[in-house]
Amino acid sequence: MRVIGLTGGIASGKSTVARILQRLGAVIIDADLLSREAVLPGTPAHQAIVTSFGPDILLPDATIDRKALGRIVFADPDARLRLEAITHPAIASLAEELLAEARQSDAPVAFYVAPLLIEAGVTERVDDIWVVYADRETQIARLTERDGIDREEAEQRLAAQMPMEEKATYGSAVIDNRGTPEETERQVTALWKERIEKSPR
């Protein structure tokens, strides 16, 4: 089974592209969804985060307040590294379980969707990398609208990631997601036909 890493900057449209690929028949393993599962109450990662950042980052139901934690780690590189040291191994373990299941199902291809695929140094987990691209201003506009944050906080989040122009150089395919949903779907469908259907293994 081929494993393709799907990555991109924050608010570049990775989830949109993943949904298109899923409709086309791909197995999708989403690191962002796994990051939520990995830190549920009762998990070792949850306890480690509370120990490291204190109980103020908890909601009343004891789940992690992602917005509160985000404000801390996006403003402090050392705090972000502490968090990643806790969460990345937990996410990797869950991802490996899902990849093993996909291999047993004889799926020809799985996409591992991870915003920090390159930054986290886990590119060896995938056979190929596709990058979803959006320029900086598009990312800021989408991020402020999606998350209800101001421009300063949006720029802070962008600064915590590799610039999109640099990230795009790692991709064997770059999907330009600055246009309409239809334009993005045409690009993804064309890539699927060329890269997956013509050489599925």
mmCIF file of C-alpha atoms in Angstrom:
data_model
loop_
_atom_site.group_PDB
_atom_site.id
_atom_site.type_symbol
_atom_site.label_atom_id
_atom_site.label_comp_id
_atom_site.label_asym_id
_atom_site.label_seq_id
_atom_site.Cartn_x
_atom_site.Cartn_y
_atom_site.Cartn_z
ATOM 1 C CA MET A 1 0.000 0.000 0.000
ATOM 2 C CA ARG A 2 1.255 3.459 -0.879
ATOM 3 C CA VAL A 3 1.093 6.082 1.854
ATOM 4 C CA ILE A 4 0.981 9.669 0.631
ATOM 5 C CA GLY A 5 1.460 12.546 3.022
ATOM 6 C CA LEU A 6 -0.986 15.403 2.465
ATOM 7 C CA THR A 7 0.227 18.587 4.087
ATOM 8 C CA GLY A 8 0.013 22.343 3.829
ATOM 9 C CA GLY A 9 -0.153 25.442 5.949
ATOM 10 C CA ILE A 10 -2.861 26.310 8.421
ATOM 11 C CA ALA A 11 -6.141 27.173 6.633
ATOM 12 C CA SER A 12 -4.680 26.155 3.269
ATOM 13 C CA GLY A 13 -7.469 23.653 2.637
ATOM 14 C CA LYS A 14 -6.089 20.240 3.575
ATOM 15 C CA SER A 15 -9.459 19.039 4.867
ATOM 16 C CA THR A 16 -11.187 20.126 1.666
ATOM 17 C CA VAL A 17 -8.697 18.183 -0.448
ATOM 18 C CA ALA A 18 -8.926 15.175 1.890
ATOM 19 C CA ARG A 19 -12.722 15.058 1.448
ATOM 20 C CA ILE A 20 -12.300 15.039 -2.335
ATOM 21 C CA LEU A 21 -9.747 12.220 -2.121
ATOM 22 C CA GLN A 22 -12.039 10.242 0.177
ATOM 23 C CA ARG A 23 -14.869 10.547 -2.358
ATOM 24 C CA LEU A 24 -12.475 9.247 -5.014
ATOM 25 C CA GLY A 25 -11.805 6.163 -2.879
ATOM 26 C CA ALA A 26 -8.758 6.971 -0.753
ATOM 27 C CA VAL A 27 -8.282 5.906 2.851
ATOM 28 C CA ILE A 28 -7.835 9.096 4.884
ATOM 29 C CA ILE A 29 -5.914 9.197 8.153
ATOM 30 C CA ASP A 30 -6.226 12.679 9.637
ATOM 31 C CA ALA A 31 -3.573 13.663 12.180
ATOM 32 C CA ASP A 32 -5.738 16.537 13.433
ATOM 33 C CA LEU A 33 -8.556 14.155 14.346
ATOM 34 C CA LEU A 34 -6.024 11.824 15.948
ATOM 35 C CA SER A 35 -4.596 14.744 17.921
ATOM 36 C CA ARG A 36 -8.002 15.157 19.571
ATOM 37 C CA GLU A 37 -8.315 11.439 20.305
ATOM 38 C CA ALA A 38 -4.776 11.252 21.690
ATOM 39 C CA VAL A 39 -5.473 13.807 24.429
ATOM 40 C CA LEU A 40 -8.899 12.674 25.645
ATOM 41 C CA PRO A 41 -9.314 12.531 29.435
ATOM 42 C CA GLY A 42 -7.748 9.385 30.818
ATOM 43 C CA THR A 43 -4.962 9.179 28.227
ATOM 44 C CA PRO A 44 -1.301 9.543 29.214
ATOM 45 C CA ALA A 45 -0.981 12.562 26.879
ATOM 46 C CA HIS A 46 -3.897 14.326 28.584
ATOM 47 C CA GLN A 47 -2.284 13.890 31.993
ATOM 48 C CA ALA A 48 1.087 15.054 30.683
ATOM 49 C CA ILE A 49 -0.454 18.209 29.165
ATOM 50 C CA VAL A 50 -2.254 19.092 32.401
ATOM 51 C CA THR A 51 0.945 18.507 34.373
ATOM 52 C CA SER A 52 2.922 20.694 31.966
ATOM 53 C CA PHE A 53 0.439 23.533 31.382
ATOM 54 C CA GLY A 54 -1.785 23.467 34.456
ATOM 55 C CA PRO A 55 -5.508 22.886 35.001
ATOM 56 C CA ASP A 56 -6.520 26.256 33.519
ATOM 57 C CA ILE A 57 -6.378 24.725 30.021
ATOM 58 C CA LEU A 58 -9.237 22.348 30.878
ATOM 59 C CA LEU A 59 -12.903 22.788 30.041
ATOM 60 C CA PRO A 60 -15.558 21.886 32.663
ATOM 61 C CA ASP A 61 -15.831 18.349 31.242
ATOM 62 C CA ALA A 62 -12.036 17.885 31.720
ATOM 63 C CA THR A 63 -11.277 17.931 27.988
ATOM 64 C CA ILE A 64 -8.467 20.157 26.725
ATOM 65 C CA ASP A 65 -9.524 23.698 25.832
ATOM 66 C CA ARG A 66 -7.768 23.808 22.481
ATOM 67 C CA LYS A 67 -8.217 27.549 22.071
ATOM 68 C CA ALA A 68 -6.734 28.313 25.481
ATOM 69 C CA LEU A 69 -3.838 25.950 24.888
ATOM 70 C CA GLY A 70 -3.356 27.365 21.388
ATOM 71 C CA ARG A 71 -3.001 30.892 22.729
ATOM 72 C CA ILE A 72 -0.184 29.683 24.982
ATOM 73 C CA VAL A 73 1.779 27.589 22.488
ATOM 74 C CA PHE A 74 1.481 29.920 19.491
ATOM 75 C CA ALA A 75 2.894 32.741 21.604
ATOM 76 C CA ASP A 76 5.757 30.720 23.094
ATOM 77 C CA PRO A 77 7.993 28.495 20.927
ATOM 78 C CA ASP A 78 9.306 26.620 23.975
ATOM 79 C CA ALA A 79 5.763 25.833 25.106
ATOM 80 C CA ARG A 80 4.921 24.610 21.611
ATOM 81 C CA LEU A 81 7.915 22.274 21.659
ATOM 82 C CA ARG A 82 6.820 20.921 25.057
ATOM 83 C CA LEU A 83 3.353 20.228 23.717
ATOM 84 C CA GLU A 84 4.635 18.592 20.534
ATOM 85 C CA ALA A 85 6.943 16.335 22.554
ATOM 86 C CA ILE A 86 3.834 15.034 24.319
ATOM 87 C CA THR A 87 1.401 14.819 21.418
ATOM 88 C CA HIS A 88 3.493 13.729 18.440
ATOM 89 C CA PRO A 89 4.388 10.252 19.780
ATOM 90 C CA ALA A 90 0.765 9.667 20.821
ATOM 91 C CA ILE A 91 -0.540 10.717 17.399
ATOM 92 C CA ALA A 92 2.096 8.575 15.650
ATOM 93 C CA SER A 93 1.013 5.510 17.614
ATOM 94 C CA LEU A 94 -2.643 5.977 16.637
ATOM 95 C CA ALA A 95 -1.672 6.623 13.009
ATOM 96 C CA GLU A 96 0.339 3.403 12.842
ATOM 97 C CA GLU A 97 -2.672 1.437 14.102
ATOM 98 C CA LEU A 98 -4.866 2.892 11.342
ATOM 99 C CA LEU A 99 -2.211 2.335 8.682
ATOM 100 C CA ALA A 100 -1.936 -1.306 9.752
ATOM 101 C CA GLU A 101 -5.716 -1.681 9.404
ATOM 102 C CA ALA A 102 -5.610 -0.104 5.942
ATOM 103 C CA ARG A 103 -2.872 -2.497 4.850
ATOM 104 C CA GLN A 104 -4.916 -5.464 6.053
ATOM 105 C CA SER A 105 -7.894 -4.216 4.022
ATOM 106 C CA ASP A 106 -5.692 -4.305 0.886
ATOM 107 C CA ALA A 107 -6.325 -0.626 0.169
ATOM 108 C CA PRO A 108 -4.060 0.568 -2.660
ATOM 109 C CA VAL A 109 -3.389 4.004 -1.173
ATOM 110 C CA ALA A 110 -3.825 5.895 2.087
ATOM 111 C CA PHE A 111 -3.364 9.627 2.627
ATOM 112 C CA TYR A 112 -1.866 10.737 5.933
ATOM 113 C CA VAL A 113 -3.141 14.287 6.438
ATOM 114 C CA ALA A 114 -0.780 16.196 8.724
ATOM 115 C CA PRO A 115 -0.119 19.939 8.861
ATOM 116 C CA LEU A 116 3.284 19.406 10.509
ATOM 117 C CA LEU A 117 4.363 16.403 8.427
ATOM 118 C CA ILE A 118 7.605 18.108 7.391
ATOM 119 C CA GLU A 119 8.242 20.149 10.552
ATOM 120 C CA ALA A 120 7.763 17.082 12.763
ATOM 121 C CA GLY A 121 10.306 15.113 10.735
ATOM 122 C CA VAL A 122 7.950 12.224 9.961
ATOM 123 C CA THR A 123 8.316 12.288 6.185
ATOM 124 C CA GLU A 124 9.893 8.820 6.360
ATOM 125 C CA ARG A 125 6.429 7.503 7.239
ATOM 126 C CA VAL A 126 5.146 8.343 3.743
ATOM 127 C CA ASP A 127 6.141 7.342 0.217
ATOM 128 C CA ASP A 128 5.262 10.670 -1.372
ATOM 129 C CA ILE A 129 4.172 14.178 -0.356
ATOM 130 C CA TRP A 130 1.372 16.291 -1.795
ATOM 131 C CA VAL A 131 1.149 19.903 -0.627
ATOM 132 C CA VAL A 132 -2.036 21.988 -0.497
ATOM 133 C CA TYR A 133 -1.025 25.580 -1.225
ATOM 134 C CA ALA A 134 -2.577 28.926 -0.368
ATOM 135 C CA ASP A 135 -0.784 32.262 -0.186
ATOM 136 C CA ARG A 136 -0.293 34.072 3.120
ATOM 137 C CA GLU A 137 -3.120 36.604 2.710
ATOM 138 C CA THR A 138 -5.577 33.874 1.777
ATOM 139 C CA GLN A 139 -4.546 31.890 4.861
ATOM 140 C CA ILE A 140 -5.003 34.928 7.130
ATOM 141 C CA ALA A 141 -8.425 35.731 5.668
ATOM 142 C CA ARG A 142 -9.631 32.146 6.087
ATOM 143 C CA LEU A 143 -8.137 31.784 9.553
ATOM 144 C CA THR A 144 -9.685 34.969 10.957
ATOM 145 C CA GLU A 145 -13.079 34.013 9.540
ATOM 146 C CA ARG A 146 -12.923 30.342 10.521
ATOM 147 C CA ASP A 147 -11.572 30.708 14.059
ATOM 148 C CA GLY A 148 -12.916 34.156 14.929
ATOM 149 C CA ILE A 149 -9.457 35.537 15.735
ATOM 150 C CA ASP A 150 -7.840 38.845 14.812
ATOM 151 C CA ARG A 151 -5.080 39.343 12.259
ATOM 152 C CA GLU A 152 -2.340 39.502 14.902
ATOM 153 C CA GLU A 153 -3.233 36.093 16.302
ATOM 154 C CA ALA A 154 -3.558 34.667 12.780
ATOM 155 C CA GLU A 155 -0.073 35.924 11.899
ATOM 156 C CA GLN A 156 1.243 34.439 15.149
ATOM 157 C CA ARG A 157 -0.086 31.026 14.124
ATOM 158 C CA LEU A 158 1.399 31.317 10.645
ATOM 159 C CA ALA A 159 4.765 32.248 12.142
ATOM 160 C CA ALA A 160 4.767 28.949 14.062
ATOM 161 C CA GLN A 161 4.764 26.971 10.807
ATOM 162 C CA MET A 162 7.073 26.615 7.854
ATOM 163 C CA PRO A 163 6.272 29.271 5.197
ATOM 164 C CA MET A 164 4.030 27.924 2.451
ATOM 165 C CA GLU A 165 6.536 28.746 -0.289
ATOM 166 C CA GLU A 166 9.167 26.608 1.448
ATOM 167 C CA LYS A 167 6.713 23.813 2.229
ATOM 168 C CA ALA A 168 5.636 23.633 -1.407
ATOM 169 C CA THR A 169 9.191 22.683 -2.424
ATOM 170 C CA TYR A 170 8.799 19.349 -0.591
ATOM 171 C CA GLY A 171 5.796 18.239 -2.623
ATOM 172 C CA SER A 172 5.935 16.052 -5.698
ATOM 173 C CA ALA A 173 2.486 17.544 -6.308
ATOM 174 C CA VAL A 174 1.257 20.990 -5.282
ATOM 175 C CA ILE A 175 -2.487 21.633 -5.220
ATOM 176 C CA ASP A 176 -3.270 25.342 -5.593
ATOM 177 C CA ASN A 177 -6.260 25.980 -3.335
ATOM 178 C CA ARG A 178 -6.549 29.743 -3.828
ATOM 179 C CA GLY A 179 -9.365 29.476 -6.344
ATOM 180 C CA THR A 180 -12.891 28.090 -6.360
ATOM 181 C CA PRO A 181 -13.842 24.696 -4.896
ATOM 182 C CA GLU A 182 -14.472 23.495 -8.453
ATOM 183 C CA GLU A 183 -10.952 24.445 -9.537
ATOM 184 C CA THR A 184 -9.479 22.585 -6.564
ATOM 185 C CA GLU A 185 -11.593 19.516 -7.288
ATOM 186 C CA ARG A 186 -10.442 19.479 -10.920
ATOM 187 C CA GLN A 187 -6.791 19.534 -9.815
ATOM 188 C CA VAL A 188 -7.249 16.754 -7.265
ATOM 189 C CA THR A 189 -9.227 14.562 -9.661
ATOM 190 C CA ALA A 190 -6.580 14.986 -12.352
ATOM 191 C CA LEU A 191 -3.842 14.047 -9.875
ATOM 192 C CA TRP A 192 -5.819 11.008 -8.741
ATOM 193 C CA LYS A 193 -6.228 9.760 -12.295
ATOM 194 C CA GLU A 194 -2.581 10.369 -13.175
ATOM 195 C CA ARG A 195 -0.830 9.327 -9.952
ATOM 196 C CA ILE A 196 -3.178 6.758 -8.405
ATOM 197 C CA GLU A 197 -5.376 5.128 -11.033
ATOM 198 C CA LYS A 198 -2.556 4.723 -13.549
ATOM 199 C CA SER A 199 -0.086 3.379 -10.970
ATOM 200 C CA PRO A 200 -2.083 2.191 -7.967
ATOM 201 C CA ARG A 201 0.726 0.157 -6.391
#
